[in-house]
Every structure is written in C-alpha cells, then in structure tokens.
Coordinates of C-alpha atoms in Angstrom, one line a residue:
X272 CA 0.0 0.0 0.0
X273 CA 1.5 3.7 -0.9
X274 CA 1.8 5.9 2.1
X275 CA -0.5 8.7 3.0
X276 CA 1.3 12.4 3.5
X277 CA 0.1 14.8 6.0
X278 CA 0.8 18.4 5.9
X279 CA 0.0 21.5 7.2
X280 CA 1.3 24.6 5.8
X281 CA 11.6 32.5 -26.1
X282 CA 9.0 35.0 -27.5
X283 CA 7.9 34.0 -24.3
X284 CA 9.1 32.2 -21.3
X285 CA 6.2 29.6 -21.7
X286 CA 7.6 28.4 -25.0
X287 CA 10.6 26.8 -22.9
X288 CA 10.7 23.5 -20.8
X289 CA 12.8 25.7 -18.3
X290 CA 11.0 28.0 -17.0
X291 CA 12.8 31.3 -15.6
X292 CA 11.2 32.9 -12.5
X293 CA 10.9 36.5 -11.8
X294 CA 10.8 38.5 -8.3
X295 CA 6.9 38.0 -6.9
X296 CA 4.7 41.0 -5.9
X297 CA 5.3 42.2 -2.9
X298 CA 3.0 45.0 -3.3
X299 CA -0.1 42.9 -3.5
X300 CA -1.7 42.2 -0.2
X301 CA -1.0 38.1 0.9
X302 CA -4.3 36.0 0.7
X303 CA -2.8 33.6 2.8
X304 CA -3.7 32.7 6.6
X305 CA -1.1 32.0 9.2
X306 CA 0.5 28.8 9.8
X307 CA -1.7 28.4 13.3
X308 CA -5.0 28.5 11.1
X309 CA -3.2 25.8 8.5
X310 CA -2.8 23.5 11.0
X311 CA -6.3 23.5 12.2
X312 CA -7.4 22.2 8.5
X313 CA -4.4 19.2 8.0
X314 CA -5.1 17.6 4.5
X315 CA -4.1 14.0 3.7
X316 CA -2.6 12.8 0.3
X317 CA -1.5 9.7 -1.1
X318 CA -0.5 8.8 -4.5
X319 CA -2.5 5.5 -5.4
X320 CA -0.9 5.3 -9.2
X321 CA 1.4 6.4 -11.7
X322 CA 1.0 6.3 -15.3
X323 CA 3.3 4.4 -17.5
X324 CA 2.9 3.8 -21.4
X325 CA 3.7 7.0 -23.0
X326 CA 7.0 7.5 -24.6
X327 CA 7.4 11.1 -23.4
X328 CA 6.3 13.4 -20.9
X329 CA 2.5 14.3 -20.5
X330 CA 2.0 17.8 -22.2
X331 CA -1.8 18.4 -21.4
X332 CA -4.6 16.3 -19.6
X333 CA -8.7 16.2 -19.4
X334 CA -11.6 14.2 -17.8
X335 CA -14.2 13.1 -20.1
X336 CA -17.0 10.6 -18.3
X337 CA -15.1 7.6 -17.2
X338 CA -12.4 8.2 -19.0
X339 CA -9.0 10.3 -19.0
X340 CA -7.2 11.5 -21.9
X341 CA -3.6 12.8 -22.0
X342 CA -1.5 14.6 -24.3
X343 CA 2.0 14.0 -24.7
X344 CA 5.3 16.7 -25.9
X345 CA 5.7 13.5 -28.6
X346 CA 2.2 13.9 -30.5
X347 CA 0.1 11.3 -29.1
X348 CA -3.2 11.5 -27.1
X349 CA -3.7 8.0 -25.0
X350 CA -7.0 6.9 -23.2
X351 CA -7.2 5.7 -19.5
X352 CA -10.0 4.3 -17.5
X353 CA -10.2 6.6 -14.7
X354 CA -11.6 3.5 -12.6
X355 CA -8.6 1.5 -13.3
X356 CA -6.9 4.6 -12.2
X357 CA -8.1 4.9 -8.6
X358 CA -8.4 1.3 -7.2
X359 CA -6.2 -2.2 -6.9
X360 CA -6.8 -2.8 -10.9
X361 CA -3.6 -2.1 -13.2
X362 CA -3.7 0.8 -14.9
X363 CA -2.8 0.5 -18.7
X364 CA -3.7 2.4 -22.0
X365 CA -7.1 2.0 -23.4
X366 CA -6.0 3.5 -26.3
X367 CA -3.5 5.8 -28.3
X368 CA -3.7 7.9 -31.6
X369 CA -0.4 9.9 -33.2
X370 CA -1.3 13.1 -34.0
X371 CA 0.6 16.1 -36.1
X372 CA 3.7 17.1 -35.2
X373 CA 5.2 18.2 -31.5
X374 CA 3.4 18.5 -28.3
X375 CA -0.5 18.0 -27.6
X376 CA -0.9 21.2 -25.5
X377 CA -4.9 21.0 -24.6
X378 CA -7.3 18.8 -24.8
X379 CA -11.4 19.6 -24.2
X380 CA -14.1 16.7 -24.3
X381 CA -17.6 17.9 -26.0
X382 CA -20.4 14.6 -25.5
X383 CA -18.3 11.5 -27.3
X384 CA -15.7 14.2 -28.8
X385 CA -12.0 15.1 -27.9
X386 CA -10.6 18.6 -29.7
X387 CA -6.7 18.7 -29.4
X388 CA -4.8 21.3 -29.6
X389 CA -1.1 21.2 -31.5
X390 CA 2.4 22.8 -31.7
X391 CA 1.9 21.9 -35.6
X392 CA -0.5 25.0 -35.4
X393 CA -3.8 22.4 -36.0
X394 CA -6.6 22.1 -33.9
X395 CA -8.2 18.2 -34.2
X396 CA -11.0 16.5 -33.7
X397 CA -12.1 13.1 -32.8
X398 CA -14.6 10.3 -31.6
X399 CA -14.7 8.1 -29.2
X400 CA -16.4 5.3 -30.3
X401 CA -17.5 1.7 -28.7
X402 CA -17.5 3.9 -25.5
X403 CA -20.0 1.6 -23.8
X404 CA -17.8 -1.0 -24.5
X405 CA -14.6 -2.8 -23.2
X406 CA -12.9 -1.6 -26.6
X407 CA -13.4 2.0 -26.8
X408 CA -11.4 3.7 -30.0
X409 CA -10.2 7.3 -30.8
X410 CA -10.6 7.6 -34.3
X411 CA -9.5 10.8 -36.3
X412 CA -12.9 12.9 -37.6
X413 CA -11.6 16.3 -38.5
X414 CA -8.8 18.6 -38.8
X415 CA -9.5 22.0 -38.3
X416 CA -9.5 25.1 -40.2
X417 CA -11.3 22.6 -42.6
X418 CA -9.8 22.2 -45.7
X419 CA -13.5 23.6 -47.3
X420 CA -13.0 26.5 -44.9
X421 CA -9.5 27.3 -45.9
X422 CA -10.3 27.3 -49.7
X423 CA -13.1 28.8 -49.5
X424 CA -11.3 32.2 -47.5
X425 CA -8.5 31.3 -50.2
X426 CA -10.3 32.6 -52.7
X427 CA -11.1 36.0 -51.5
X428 CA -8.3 38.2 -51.2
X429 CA -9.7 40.2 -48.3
X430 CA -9.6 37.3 -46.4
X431 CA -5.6 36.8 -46.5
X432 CA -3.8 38.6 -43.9
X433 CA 0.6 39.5 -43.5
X434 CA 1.8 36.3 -41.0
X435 CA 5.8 37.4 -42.0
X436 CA 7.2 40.0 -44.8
X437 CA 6.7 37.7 -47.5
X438 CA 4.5 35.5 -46.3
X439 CA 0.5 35.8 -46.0
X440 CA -2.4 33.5 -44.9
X441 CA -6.0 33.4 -44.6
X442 CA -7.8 34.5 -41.5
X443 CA -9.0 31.2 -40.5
X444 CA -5.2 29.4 -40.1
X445 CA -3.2 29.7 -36.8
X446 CA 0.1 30.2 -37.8
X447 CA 2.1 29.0 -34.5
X448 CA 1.2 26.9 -31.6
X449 CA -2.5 26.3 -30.8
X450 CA -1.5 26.8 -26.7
X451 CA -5.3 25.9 -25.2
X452 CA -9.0 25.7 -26.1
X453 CA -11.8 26.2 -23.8
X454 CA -15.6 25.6 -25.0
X455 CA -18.4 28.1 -24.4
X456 CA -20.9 27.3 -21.2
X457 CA -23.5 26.1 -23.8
X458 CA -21.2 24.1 -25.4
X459 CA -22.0 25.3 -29.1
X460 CA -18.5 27.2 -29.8
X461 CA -15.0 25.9 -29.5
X462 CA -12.5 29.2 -28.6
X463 CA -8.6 28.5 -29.4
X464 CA -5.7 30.9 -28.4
X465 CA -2.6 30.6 -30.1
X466 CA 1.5 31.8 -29.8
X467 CA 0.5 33.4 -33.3
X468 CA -1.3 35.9 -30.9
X469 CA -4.7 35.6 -31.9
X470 CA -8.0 34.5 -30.2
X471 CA -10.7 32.0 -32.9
X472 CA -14.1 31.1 -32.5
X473 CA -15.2 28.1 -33.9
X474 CA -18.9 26.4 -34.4
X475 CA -19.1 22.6 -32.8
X476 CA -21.3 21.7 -34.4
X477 CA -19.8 21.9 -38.1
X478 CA -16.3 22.8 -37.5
X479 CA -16.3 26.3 -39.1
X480 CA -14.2 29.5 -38.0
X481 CA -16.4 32.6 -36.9
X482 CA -14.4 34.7 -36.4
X483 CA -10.7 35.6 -35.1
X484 CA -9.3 38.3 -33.4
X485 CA -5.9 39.7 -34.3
X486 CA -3.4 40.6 -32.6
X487 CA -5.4 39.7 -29.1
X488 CA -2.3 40.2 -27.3
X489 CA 1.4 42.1 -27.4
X490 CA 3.1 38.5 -27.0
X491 CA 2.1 34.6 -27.5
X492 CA -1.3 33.6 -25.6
X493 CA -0.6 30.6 -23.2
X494 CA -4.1 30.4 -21.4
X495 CA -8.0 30.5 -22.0
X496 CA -11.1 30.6 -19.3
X497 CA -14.3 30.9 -19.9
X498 CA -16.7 32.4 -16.5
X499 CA -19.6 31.3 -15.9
X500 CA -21.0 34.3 -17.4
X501 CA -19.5 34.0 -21.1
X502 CA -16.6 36.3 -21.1
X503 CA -13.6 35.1 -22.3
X504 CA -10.3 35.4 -20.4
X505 CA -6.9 35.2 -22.2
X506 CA -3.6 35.3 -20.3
X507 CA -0.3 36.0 -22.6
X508 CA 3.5 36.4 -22.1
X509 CA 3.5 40.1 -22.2
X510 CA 1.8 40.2 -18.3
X511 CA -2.0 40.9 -19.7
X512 CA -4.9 39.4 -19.0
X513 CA -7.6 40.5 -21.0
X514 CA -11.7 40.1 -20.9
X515 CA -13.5 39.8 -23.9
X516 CA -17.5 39.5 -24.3
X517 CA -19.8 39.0 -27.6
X518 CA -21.6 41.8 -28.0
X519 CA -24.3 40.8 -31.1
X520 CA -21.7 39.1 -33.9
X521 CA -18.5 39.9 -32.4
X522 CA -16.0 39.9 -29.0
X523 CA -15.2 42.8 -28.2
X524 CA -12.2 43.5 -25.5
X525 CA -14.0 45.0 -22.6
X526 CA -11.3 45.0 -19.7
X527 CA -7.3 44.2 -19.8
X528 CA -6.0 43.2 -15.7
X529 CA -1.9 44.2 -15.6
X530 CA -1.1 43.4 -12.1
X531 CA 1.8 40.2 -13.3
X532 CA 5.1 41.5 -13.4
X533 CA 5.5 38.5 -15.9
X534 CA 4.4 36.5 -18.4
X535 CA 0.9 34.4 -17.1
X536 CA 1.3 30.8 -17.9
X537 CA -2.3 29.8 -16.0
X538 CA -5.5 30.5 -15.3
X539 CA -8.7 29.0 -13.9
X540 CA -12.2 29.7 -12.6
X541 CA -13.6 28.9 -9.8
X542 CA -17.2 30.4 -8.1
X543 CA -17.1 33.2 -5.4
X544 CA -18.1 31.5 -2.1
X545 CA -20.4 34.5 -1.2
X546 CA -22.0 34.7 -4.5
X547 CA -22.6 33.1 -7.9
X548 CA -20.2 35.3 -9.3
X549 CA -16.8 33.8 -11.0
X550 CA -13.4 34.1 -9.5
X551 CA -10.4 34.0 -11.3
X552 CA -7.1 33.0 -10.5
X553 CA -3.8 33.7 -12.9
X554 CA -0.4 32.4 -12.6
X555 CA 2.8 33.7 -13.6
X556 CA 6.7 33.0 -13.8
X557 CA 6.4 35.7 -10.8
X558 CA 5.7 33.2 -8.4
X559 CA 2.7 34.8 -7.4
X560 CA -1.1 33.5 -8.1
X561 CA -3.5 36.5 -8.2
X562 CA -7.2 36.3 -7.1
X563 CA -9.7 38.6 -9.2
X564 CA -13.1 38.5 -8.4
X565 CA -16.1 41.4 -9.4
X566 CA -16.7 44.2 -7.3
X567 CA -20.2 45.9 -6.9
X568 CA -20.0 47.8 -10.2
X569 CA -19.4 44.2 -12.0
X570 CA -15.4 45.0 -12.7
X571 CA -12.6 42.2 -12.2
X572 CA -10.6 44.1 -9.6
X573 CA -7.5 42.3 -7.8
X574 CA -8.1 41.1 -4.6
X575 CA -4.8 39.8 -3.6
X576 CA -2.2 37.2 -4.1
X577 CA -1.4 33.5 -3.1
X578 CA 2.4 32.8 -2.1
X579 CA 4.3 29.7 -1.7
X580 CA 5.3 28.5 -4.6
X581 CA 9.7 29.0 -5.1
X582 CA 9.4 29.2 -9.4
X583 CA 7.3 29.8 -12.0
X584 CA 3.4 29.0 -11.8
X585 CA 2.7 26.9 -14.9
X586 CA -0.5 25.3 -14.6
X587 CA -4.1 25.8 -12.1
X588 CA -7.1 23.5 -11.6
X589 CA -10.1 24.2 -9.1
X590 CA -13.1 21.6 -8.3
X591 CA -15.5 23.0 -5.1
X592 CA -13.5 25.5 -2.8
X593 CA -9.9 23.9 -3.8
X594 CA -7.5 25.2 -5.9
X595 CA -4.3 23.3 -6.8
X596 CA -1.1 24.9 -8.7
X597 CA 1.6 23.3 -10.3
X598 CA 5.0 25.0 -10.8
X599 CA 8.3 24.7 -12.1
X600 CA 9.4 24.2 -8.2
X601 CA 8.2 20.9 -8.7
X602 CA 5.4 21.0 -6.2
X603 CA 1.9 20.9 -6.2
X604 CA 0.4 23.0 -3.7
X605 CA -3.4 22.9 -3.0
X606 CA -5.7 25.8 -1.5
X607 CA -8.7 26.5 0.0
X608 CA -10.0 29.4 -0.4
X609 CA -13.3 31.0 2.2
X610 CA -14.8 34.5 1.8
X611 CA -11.0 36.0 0.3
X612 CA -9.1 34.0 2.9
X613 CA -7.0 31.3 2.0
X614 CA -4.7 28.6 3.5
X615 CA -2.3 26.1 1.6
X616 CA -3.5 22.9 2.9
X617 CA -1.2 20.3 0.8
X618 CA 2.0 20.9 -0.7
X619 CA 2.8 17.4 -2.7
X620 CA 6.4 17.1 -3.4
X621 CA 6.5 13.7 -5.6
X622 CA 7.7 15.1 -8.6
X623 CA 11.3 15.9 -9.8
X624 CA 11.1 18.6 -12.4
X625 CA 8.5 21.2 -13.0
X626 CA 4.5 20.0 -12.9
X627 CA 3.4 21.0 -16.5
X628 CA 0.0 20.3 -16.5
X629 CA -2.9 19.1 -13.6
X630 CA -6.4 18.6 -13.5
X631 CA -8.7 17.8 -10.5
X632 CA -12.1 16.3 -9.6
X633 CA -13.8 15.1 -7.0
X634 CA -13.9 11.7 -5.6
X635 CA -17.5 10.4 -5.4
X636 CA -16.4 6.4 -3.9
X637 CA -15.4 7.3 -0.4
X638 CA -18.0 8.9 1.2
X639 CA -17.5 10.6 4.5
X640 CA -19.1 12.6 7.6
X641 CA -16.0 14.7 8.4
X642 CA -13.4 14.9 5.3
X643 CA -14.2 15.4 1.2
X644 CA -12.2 13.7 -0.8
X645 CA -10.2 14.6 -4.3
X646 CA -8.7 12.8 -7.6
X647 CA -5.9 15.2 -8.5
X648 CA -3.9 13.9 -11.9
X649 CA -0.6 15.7 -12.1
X650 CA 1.9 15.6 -14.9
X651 CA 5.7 16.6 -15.2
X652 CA 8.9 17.3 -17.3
X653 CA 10.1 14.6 -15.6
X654 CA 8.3 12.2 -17.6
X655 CA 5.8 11.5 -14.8
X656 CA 2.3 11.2 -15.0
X657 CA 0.7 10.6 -11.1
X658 CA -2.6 10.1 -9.6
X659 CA -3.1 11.3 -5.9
X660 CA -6.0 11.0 -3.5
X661 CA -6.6 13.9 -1.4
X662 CA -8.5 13.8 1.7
X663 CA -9.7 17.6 3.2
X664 CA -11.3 18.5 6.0
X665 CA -15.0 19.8 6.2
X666 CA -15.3 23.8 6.8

C-alpha cells in the first residue's frame, strides 16, 4: 500500500521547458492565513498510481466521463479508464492515436468528442467510439481550419492577412502553436488561443471558423477561461490578462487586468463562495497567483495574491473550494480558499522537475461525515504522470 502524507502549511518564457522565475509582488496584499489557522485544516494525500505507457512526458490532460485522456510533448493522445486509475486494478492504455507534429498542448471533451490542440498549429478533432464497450477507439474525424474552410477564404483576397514580410495567410489558419481551447458554457462554440497571438471562434457543431481576433495580445497567448457568465479570459506572455464578451456578432475586449510582473502561464475559474459570481485565479513566472473577483459595479478588480510557490506558476485547476497549482518548483500545492481567505492545505512534493500540467475532480467512492475527498492527476517534465488521493477537511 502507498503511504498517505500529511501536511499542514523565447518570444515568451512559456515556450521553454525551463522556466525562468521572476521577483513576486510584494505590493499585493498576501491571501494567505497564518501557519496556526493551516494547522487546524491538515489535508491527507496519497499517490495511489502512476502512469506508465507513454514515450514522453504528459503535455496536457482532461476528464471526459469515465475516461481520462492525455496529451503528450511527442504527438500522441492516450486513453485511460479513470476507474482502473483509482483502485487495486492495473492501470494501462485503453487507447492511443499519433497526431501532427510536437506537443499536444490541450485537450477539451464535447459529448463522445476530444478537440486537441497542437504545436503543428492544428486544432483536431475526434470520436470516441465503442465507448460503452470494453474496446473503446479514438478515431480521427476532422482537422480544423477545414480544408472547405481554408479554400473557400482562399479565394477572396480580403480574407488573407501579412503572417511574415513575404509571407501571408487566410484569416481562419493559426500560424504557430494552438497553446489551449476552452468551450463556451452552452457548449456550441469551441474558442482556441494561439503563440501566433490571436484569439478564434469556432462552431461545434460543423467545425467552421467565426471569427478571429488579431493581434489579441502584445506577446504569444498561453491560457484561456471561460466564467460562468460567457466572457472570455486570455492570459499571454506580455503580463496581460484580458476580458472579452460577444456583443451581437463579435468579441469585443472589454477590460485588460496588468497586475503580473511576468508572463501568465495559467488560469482558472472557480465560483465566489459568497455569490454566484466567477473568480479568477492567474499564474505567472512571478511566483505569485492573483485572485480577481467582481466588485459591486461588475469589474474584475485584484483582490490579492497566493504565495508559496519558489518558481514559476505553470498550470491551475479548481473543483469546489480547492484550488491546486503546479510549478516549475516541482510541487503541487493545493488551496482552500473561504470568503477572500486562504490557506495552503497540501504541498505534494512527488515530482522531480516542474508540474506541466494538472487537473482535479472530485472523488464520489469514499464517502465521509468529516473529510471530502479529491482525484488530483498531475503531470511533469520529468516524464511522470501521477494520480493522488486527497482527503480535506470539512469547513
């Protein structure tokens, strides 16, 4: 049985395996609670498995029903049985596809559908199919921009734009890494953000562009949230954040947040635990992760910072009232977050290079009158791909 842990405590940098940390900001007021209050809410975890199959490191991961999918820095995208995952059964590859060229760097399930995102500049889509049955399959069902799409904005000059001095393309075409993709709250619209600096819209239901904004950002776009209320939040190596909402046809940028001193690697949203409103969190290679959440007039304002982490913040998940970062430090540290006060309840040291990519759910098997319990799936440059079980105290 694995132990249990207790504890109580480029253009742009993100285009680089090593990330470079900058000085944090110590102008921000500290989120955190004091060690005395940590102490009072210790957190159990234990790593019950650790992925093996994959011939290089995990580069992106997602939940999809009963299953999870990963993307790897070598092009493929492999199939688990989350069950298989989390109890005494071996865990081994349903199934794996090779895909394009480079890194998978996000991956988004839609119903019996997995979008990927590539370093080959494609966004792809596929089907799981046989998924009620012990041989489930990923099989390849679209490539997108389409090609129909592509020749179709080929043929109209006003629909090329300048990518390089001699170089142009159509509108519709990332033209560098597709970084993430995040789907809309009603599921109809697939949003991509790109190194190339632009931000795409794309219809789910047939595949075709909408519409892309140029020049979203100064710098290459590493991150994408959608709140709960439709905007759009991008996060980019030149320390913006910015907020865009569709007003009629088009997004429109309605708000930029410039608090990082560096480039933002991360974001998530979570849900404000005195109102329905969304909260967002953003890390950086700062060190820092910022909490935004809207004051009374309906603005994202800063409401302070979350410190522990010694590197760069390169990837955030939250499920309930948790919140869990992964960093280049090569620690996981996970948060709990009540009415703007915040302690670190876990910091899960198994890894040994920088946490790339996590996602977290929660675990429905154990149930419990005094502690909730977690799935939390991390990944790392280390060529590591883990499973924990977390086990955290009732508020």
């Amino acid at each position: 049985m694995m132990p249990f842990y207790q504890t109580s405590c480029s253009r742009n940098s993100s285009k680089v395996d090593s990330q470079p940390s900058f000085r944090s900001v110590p102008s921000i007021k500290s989120l955190c609670h004091d060690q005395s209050f940590s102490r009072n809410l210790e957190t159990q975890h234990q790593c019950i498995a650790n992925l093996k199959g994959q011939n290089s490191y995990t580069s992106s991961l997602v939940l999809g029903g009963k299953y999870l999918f990963t993307g790897s820095s070598d092009k493929e995208i492999c199939m688990w049985e989350q069950k298989a995952l989390t109890s005494t059964i071996d865990a081994g590859i349903i199934d794996t596809v090779i895909a394009g060229k480079g890194a998978v760097k996000s991956l988004v399930i839609l119903a019996d559908k997995v979008f990927s995102a590539h370093q080959d500049h494609k966004i792809r889509v596929w089907r799981i199919e046989n998924h009620d049955t012990d041989t489930p399959k990923i099989v390849h069902l679209a490539t997108l921009p389409l090609l129909s799409d592509r020749a179709f904005k080929f043929m109209v000059p006003k629909n090329h734009v300048q990518i390089r001095r001699h170089k142009k393309s159509t509108w519709v075409n990332h033209v560098d890494t597709v970084s993430a993709l995040a789907l809309s709250n009603d599921e109809s619209v697939l949003y991509s953000v790109s190194w190339d600096r632009t931000l795409k819209i794309w219809r789910t239901n047939d595949f075709k562009c909408l519409e892309s904004i140029a020049n979203a950002h100064d710098d290459a776009i590493n991150a994408l949230e959608i709140s709960q209320d439709g905007d759009v939040f991008t996060g980019s190596a030149d320390k913006k954040i910015k907020i865009w909402r569709k007003e009629e046809k088009k997004h429109l940028l309605v708000c930029t947040l410039e608090k990082h001193r560096s480039g933002v690697n991360a974001l998530a949203v979570g849900r404000s635990s005195t109102s329905t409103d969304s909260v967002l969190y953003s890390g950086a290679c700062d060190r820092s992760i910022l909490v935004w959440e809207k004051d009374e007039s309906g603005d994202m304002v800063l409401v302070g910072a979350l410190r522990g982490h010694k590197k760069a913040i390169l990837c955030l998940a939250v499920v309930a009232d948790l919140v869990c970062s992964g960093s280049a430090d090569k620690t996981v540290r996970v948060w709990r977050g009540v009415e703007r006060c915040y302690s670190c309840l876990s910091v899960i040291s198994g890894h040994s290079a920088p946490v790339k990519c996590l996602t977290v759910t929660s675990d429905q098997q154990i149930p419990s009158d005094t502690t909730s319990s977690y799935i939390l799936y991390t990944a790392s440059l280390d060529g590591e791909t883990m499973v924990w079980k977390i086990y955290a105290p009732f508020l």
